[in-house]
XYZ file of C-alpha atoms in Angstrom:
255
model
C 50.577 79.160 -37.541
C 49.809 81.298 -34.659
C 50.817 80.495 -30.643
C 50.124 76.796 -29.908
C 51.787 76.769 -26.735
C 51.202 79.924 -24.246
C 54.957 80.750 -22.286
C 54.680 82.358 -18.901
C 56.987 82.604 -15.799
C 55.509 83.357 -12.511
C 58.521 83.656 -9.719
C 59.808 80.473 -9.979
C 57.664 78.405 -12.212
C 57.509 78.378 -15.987
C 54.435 77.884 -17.308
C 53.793 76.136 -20.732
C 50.157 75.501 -22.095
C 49.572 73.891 -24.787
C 46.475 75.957 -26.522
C 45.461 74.413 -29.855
C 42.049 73.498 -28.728
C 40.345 73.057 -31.777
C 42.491 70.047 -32.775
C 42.555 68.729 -29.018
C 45.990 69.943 -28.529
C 46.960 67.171 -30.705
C 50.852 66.925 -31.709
C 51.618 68.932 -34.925
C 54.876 69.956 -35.851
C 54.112 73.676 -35.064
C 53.130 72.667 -31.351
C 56.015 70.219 -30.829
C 58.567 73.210 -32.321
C 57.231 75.674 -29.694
C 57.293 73.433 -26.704
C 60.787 72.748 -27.348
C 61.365 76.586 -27.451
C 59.397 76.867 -24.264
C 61.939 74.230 -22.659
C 64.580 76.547 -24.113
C 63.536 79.867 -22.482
C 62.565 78.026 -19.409
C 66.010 76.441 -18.875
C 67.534 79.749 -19.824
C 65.499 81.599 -16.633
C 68.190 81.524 -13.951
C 64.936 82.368 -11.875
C 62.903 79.672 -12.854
C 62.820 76.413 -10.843
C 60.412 73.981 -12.676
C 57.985 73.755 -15.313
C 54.145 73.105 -15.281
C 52.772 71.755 -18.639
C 49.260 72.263 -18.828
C 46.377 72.937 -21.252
C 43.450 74.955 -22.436
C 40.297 73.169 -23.213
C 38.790 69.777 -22.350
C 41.685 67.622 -23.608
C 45.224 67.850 -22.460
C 47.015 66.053 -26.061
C 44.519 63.891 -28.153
C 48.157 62.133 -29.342
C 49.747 62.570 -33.035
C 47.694 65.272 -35.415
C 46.387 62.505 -37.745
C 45.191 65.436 -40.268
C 48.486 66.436 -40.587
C 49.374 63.942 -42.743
C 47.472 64.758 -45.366
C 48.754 65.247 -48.493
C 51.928 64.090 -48.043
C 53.801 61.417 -48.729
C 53.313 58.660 -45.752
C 56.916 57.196 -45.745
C 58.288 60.842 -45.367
C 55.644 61.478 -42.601
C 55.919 58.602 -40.821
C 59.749 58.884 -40.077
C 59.232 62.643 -39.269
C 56.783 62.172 -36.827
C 58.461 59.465 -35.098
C 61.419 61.552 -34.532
C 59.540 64.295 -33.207
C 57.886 61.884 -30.493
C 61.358 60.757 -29.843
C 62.899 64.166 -29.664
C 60.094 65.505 -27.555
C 59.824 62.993 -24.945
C 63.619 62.669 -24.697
C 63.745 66.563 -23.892
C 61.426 66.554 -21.251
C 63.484 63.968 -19.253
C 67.059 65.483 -19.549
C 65.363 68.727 -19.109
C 67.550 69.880 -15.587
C 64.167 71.087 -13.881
C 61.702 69.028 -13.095
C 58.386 68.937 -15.095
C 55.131 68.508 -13.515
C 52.046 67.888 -15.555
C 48.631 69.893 -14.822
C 45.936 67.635 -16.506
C 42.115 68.224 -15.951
C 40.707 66.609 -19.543
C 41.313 63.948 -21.489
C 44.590 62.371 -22.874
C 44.857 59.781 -25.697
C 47.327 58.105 -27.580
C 51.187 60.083 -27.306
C 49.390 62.504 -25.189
C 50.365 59.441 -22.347
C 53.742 59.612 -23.518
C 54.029 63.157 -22.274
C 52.703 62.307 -18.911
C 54.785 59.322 -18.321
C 57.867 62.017 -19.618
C 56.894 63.979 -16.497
C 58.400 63.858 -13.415
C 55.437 64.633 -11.278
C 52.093 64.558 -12.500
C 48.170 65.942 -11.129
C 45.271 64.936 -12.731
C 41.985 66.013 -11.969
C 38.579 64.285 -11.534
C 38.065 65.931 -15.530
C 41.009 63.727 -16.695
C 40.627 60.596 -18.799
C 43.241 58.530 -20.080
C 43.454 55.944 -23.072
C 45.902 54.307 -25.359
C 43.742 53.805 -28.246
C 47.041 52.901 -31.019
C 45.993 49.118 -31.349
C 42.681 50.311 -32.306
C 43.667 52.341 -35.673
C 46.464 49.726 -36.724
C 49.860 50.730 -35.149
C 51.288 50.420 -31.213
C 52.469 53.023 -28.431
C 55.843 52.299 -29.613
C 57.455 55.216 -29.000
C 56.034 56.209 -25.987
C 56.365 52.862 -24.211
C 60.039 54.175 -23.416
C 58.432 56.626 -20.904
C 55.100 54.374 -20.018
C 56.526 51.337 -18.841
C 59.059 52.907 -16.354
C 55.964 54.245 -14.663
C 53.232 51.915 -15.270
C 52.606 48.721 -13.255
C 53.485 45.341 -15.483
C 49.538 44.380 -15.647
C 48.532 47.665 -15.865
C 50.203 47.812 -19.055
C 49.680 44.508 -20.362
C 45.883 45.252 -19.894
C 45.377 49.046 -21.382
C 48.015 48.815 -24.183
C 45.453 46.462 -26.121
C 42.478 46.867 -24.697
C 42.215 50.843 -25.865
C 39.725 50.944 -22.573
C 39.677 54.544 -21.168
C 40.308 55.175 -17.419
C 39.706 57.931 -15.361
C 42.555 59.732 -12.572
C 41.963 57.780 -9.372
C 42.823 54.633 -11.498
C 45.416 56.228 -13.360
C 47.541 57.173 -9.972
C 47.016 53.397 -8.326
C 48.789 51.981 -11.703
C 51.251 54.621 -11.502
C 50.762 56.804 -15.011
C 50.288 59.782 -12.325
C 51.109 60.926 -8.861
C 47.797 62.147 -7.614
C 44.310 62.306 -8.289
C 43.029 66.058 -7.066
C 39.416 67.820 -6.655
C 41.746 71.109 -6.913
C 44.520 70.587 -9.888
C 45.646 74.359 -9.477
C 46.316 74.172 -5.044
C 47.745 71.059 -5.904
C 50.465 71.739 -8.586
C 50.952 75.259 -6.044
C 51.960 73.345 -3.083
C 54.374 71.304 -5.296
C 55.789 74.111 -6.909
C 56.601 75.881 -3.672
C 58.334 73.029 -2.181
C 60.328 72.720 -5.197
C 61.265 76.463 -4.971
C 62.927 75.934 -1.473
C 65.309 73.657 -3.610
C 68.679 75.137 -5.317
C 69.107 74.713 -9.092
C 72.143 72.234 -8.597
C 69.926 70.459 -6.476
C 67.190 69.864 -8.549
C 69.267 69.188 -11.344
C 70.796 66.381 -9.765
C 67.950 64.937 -7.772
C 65.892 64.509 -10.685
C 68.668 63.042 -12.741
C 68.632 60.060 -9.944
C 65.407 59.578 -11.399
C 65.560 59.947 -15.157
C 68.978 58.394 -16.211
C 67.941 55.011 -15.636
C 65.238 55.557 -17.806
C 66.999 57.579 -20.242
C 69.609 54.430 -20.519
C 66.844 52.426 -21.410
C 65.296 54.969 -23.778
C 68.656 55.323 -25.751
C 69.289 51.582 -25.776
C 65.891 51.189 -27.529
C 64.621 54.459 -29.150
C 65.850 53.494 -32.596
C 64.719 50.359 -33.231
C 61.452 51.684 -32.008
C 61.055 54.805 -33.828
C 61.320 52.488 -36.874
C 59.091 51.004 -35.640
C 56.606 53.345 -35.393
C 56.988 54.407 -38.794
C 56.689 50.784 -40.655
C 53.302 50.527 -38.358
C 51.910 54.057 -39.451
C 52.895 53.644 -43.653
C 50.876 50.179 -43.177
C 48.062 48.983 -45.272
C 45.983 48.314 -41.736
C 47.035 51.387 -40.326
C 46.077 53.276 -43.455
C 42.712 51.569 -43.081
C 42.424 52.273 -39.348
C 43.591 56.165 -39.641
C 41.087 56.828 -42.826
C 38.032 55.190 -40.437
C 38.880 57.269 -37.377
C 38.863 60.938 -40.021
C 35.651 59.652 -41.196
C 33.771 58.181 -37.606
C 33.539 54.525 -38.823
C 34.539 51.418 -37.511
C 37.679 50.423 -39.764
C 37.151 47.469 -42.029
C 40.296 45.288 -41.306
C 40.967 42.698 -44.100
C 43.241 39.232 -43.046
């Protein structure tokens, strides 16, 4: 299996970098595991006062590992999966410190569900962002719990079915992230550094202003929509759509 996600504290900060680059950091099982047990250690550093989640290669989280499926039986990996999103994103919100996300490449699919998770978020002029679910034959189901907190109502209207990519100036005017940056590194230092003036309690509580309105909404919905997720990934068009994106061809979708 290997590391998938590199663990390292500097003074205050915990880094976690996701480092599966020759899948595009996509979500496997393995990765999800080890992020958890990065928020684990993290939280368990009395010294540590937030956490940076950031990436290796050109793509911060190309979304679910599609390949992963393989082989198996769909039903069983459609409900697994969907948990895992669920369980993931869920984490990073009730997680007491807060998590800022250090992007500089490309997102797609539940790799947006991890930045709208985040409590603070710098993207690069590198960064591209797209919610490209429509176009294989399911929805951002899951992840809508932590996009459309953040996103503006016609921003998500427009890129939840259009599958258009955007770049980082347009993703901080609709609200998916705080700032566009030239400098992703001096930018996530000067945050960290302000947040290291704060006191653990502090933080704890400050941030939780922010998240439990949104975790009230994600627990009031997170079922039905994990269920969701799974009918839409075991179906005939997303079968169809998933098979053409492994094999680079347009899908061949049958009404």
């Amino acid at each position: 299996m290997g590391t998938l996600v590199r663990y390292a504290v500097d003074g205050p900060v915990a880094h976690l970098t996701l480092d599966s680059p020759e899948n595009r950091n996509a979500l496997s099982t393995a990765l999800v595991e080890q992020l958890h047990q990065g928020f684990t250690d993290a939280v368990a550093d009395p010294g540590v006062r937030t956490v940076v989640l950031g990436h290796t290669g050109g793509t911060f989280c190309a979304g679910a590992d599609l390949a992963e499926a393989a082989g198996r039986d769909p039903s069983e990996v459609a409900v697994d999966r969907a948990r895992e999103m669920t369980r993931l994103l869920r984490r990073i919100l009730e997680l007491p410190a807060p998590v800022i996300g250090a992007i500089d490449g490309h997102v797609r699919a539940g790799g947006l569900g991890l930045v709208g998770a985040c409590d603070i978020v710098v993207a690069g002029q590198n960064s591209t962002f797209a919610l490209t679910e429509a176009r294989i034959g399911v929805a951002p189901s899951i992840i809508s719990l932590t996009l459309l907190p953040k996103l503006t109502a016609r921003a998500a209207s427009r890129y939840f079915v259009t599958g258009e990519k955007f770049g980082a100036e347009e993703a901080a005017e609709i609200g998916l992230v705080t700032l566009a940056a030239d400098d992703v590194d001096a930018s996530v230092a000067e945050l960290t550094a302000s947040i290291a003036k704060a006191s653990p309690q502090g933080l704890a509580a400050s941030k939780a202003l922010t998240t439990t309105p949104i975790l009230e909404t994600f627990d009031r919905h997170a079922e039905t929509l994990t269920r969701q997720s799974a009918e839409l990934f075991v179906s005939e068009e997303a079968r169809e759509g998933m098979l053409a994106f492994l094999e680079k061809r347009p899908p061949r979708w049958v009404r």
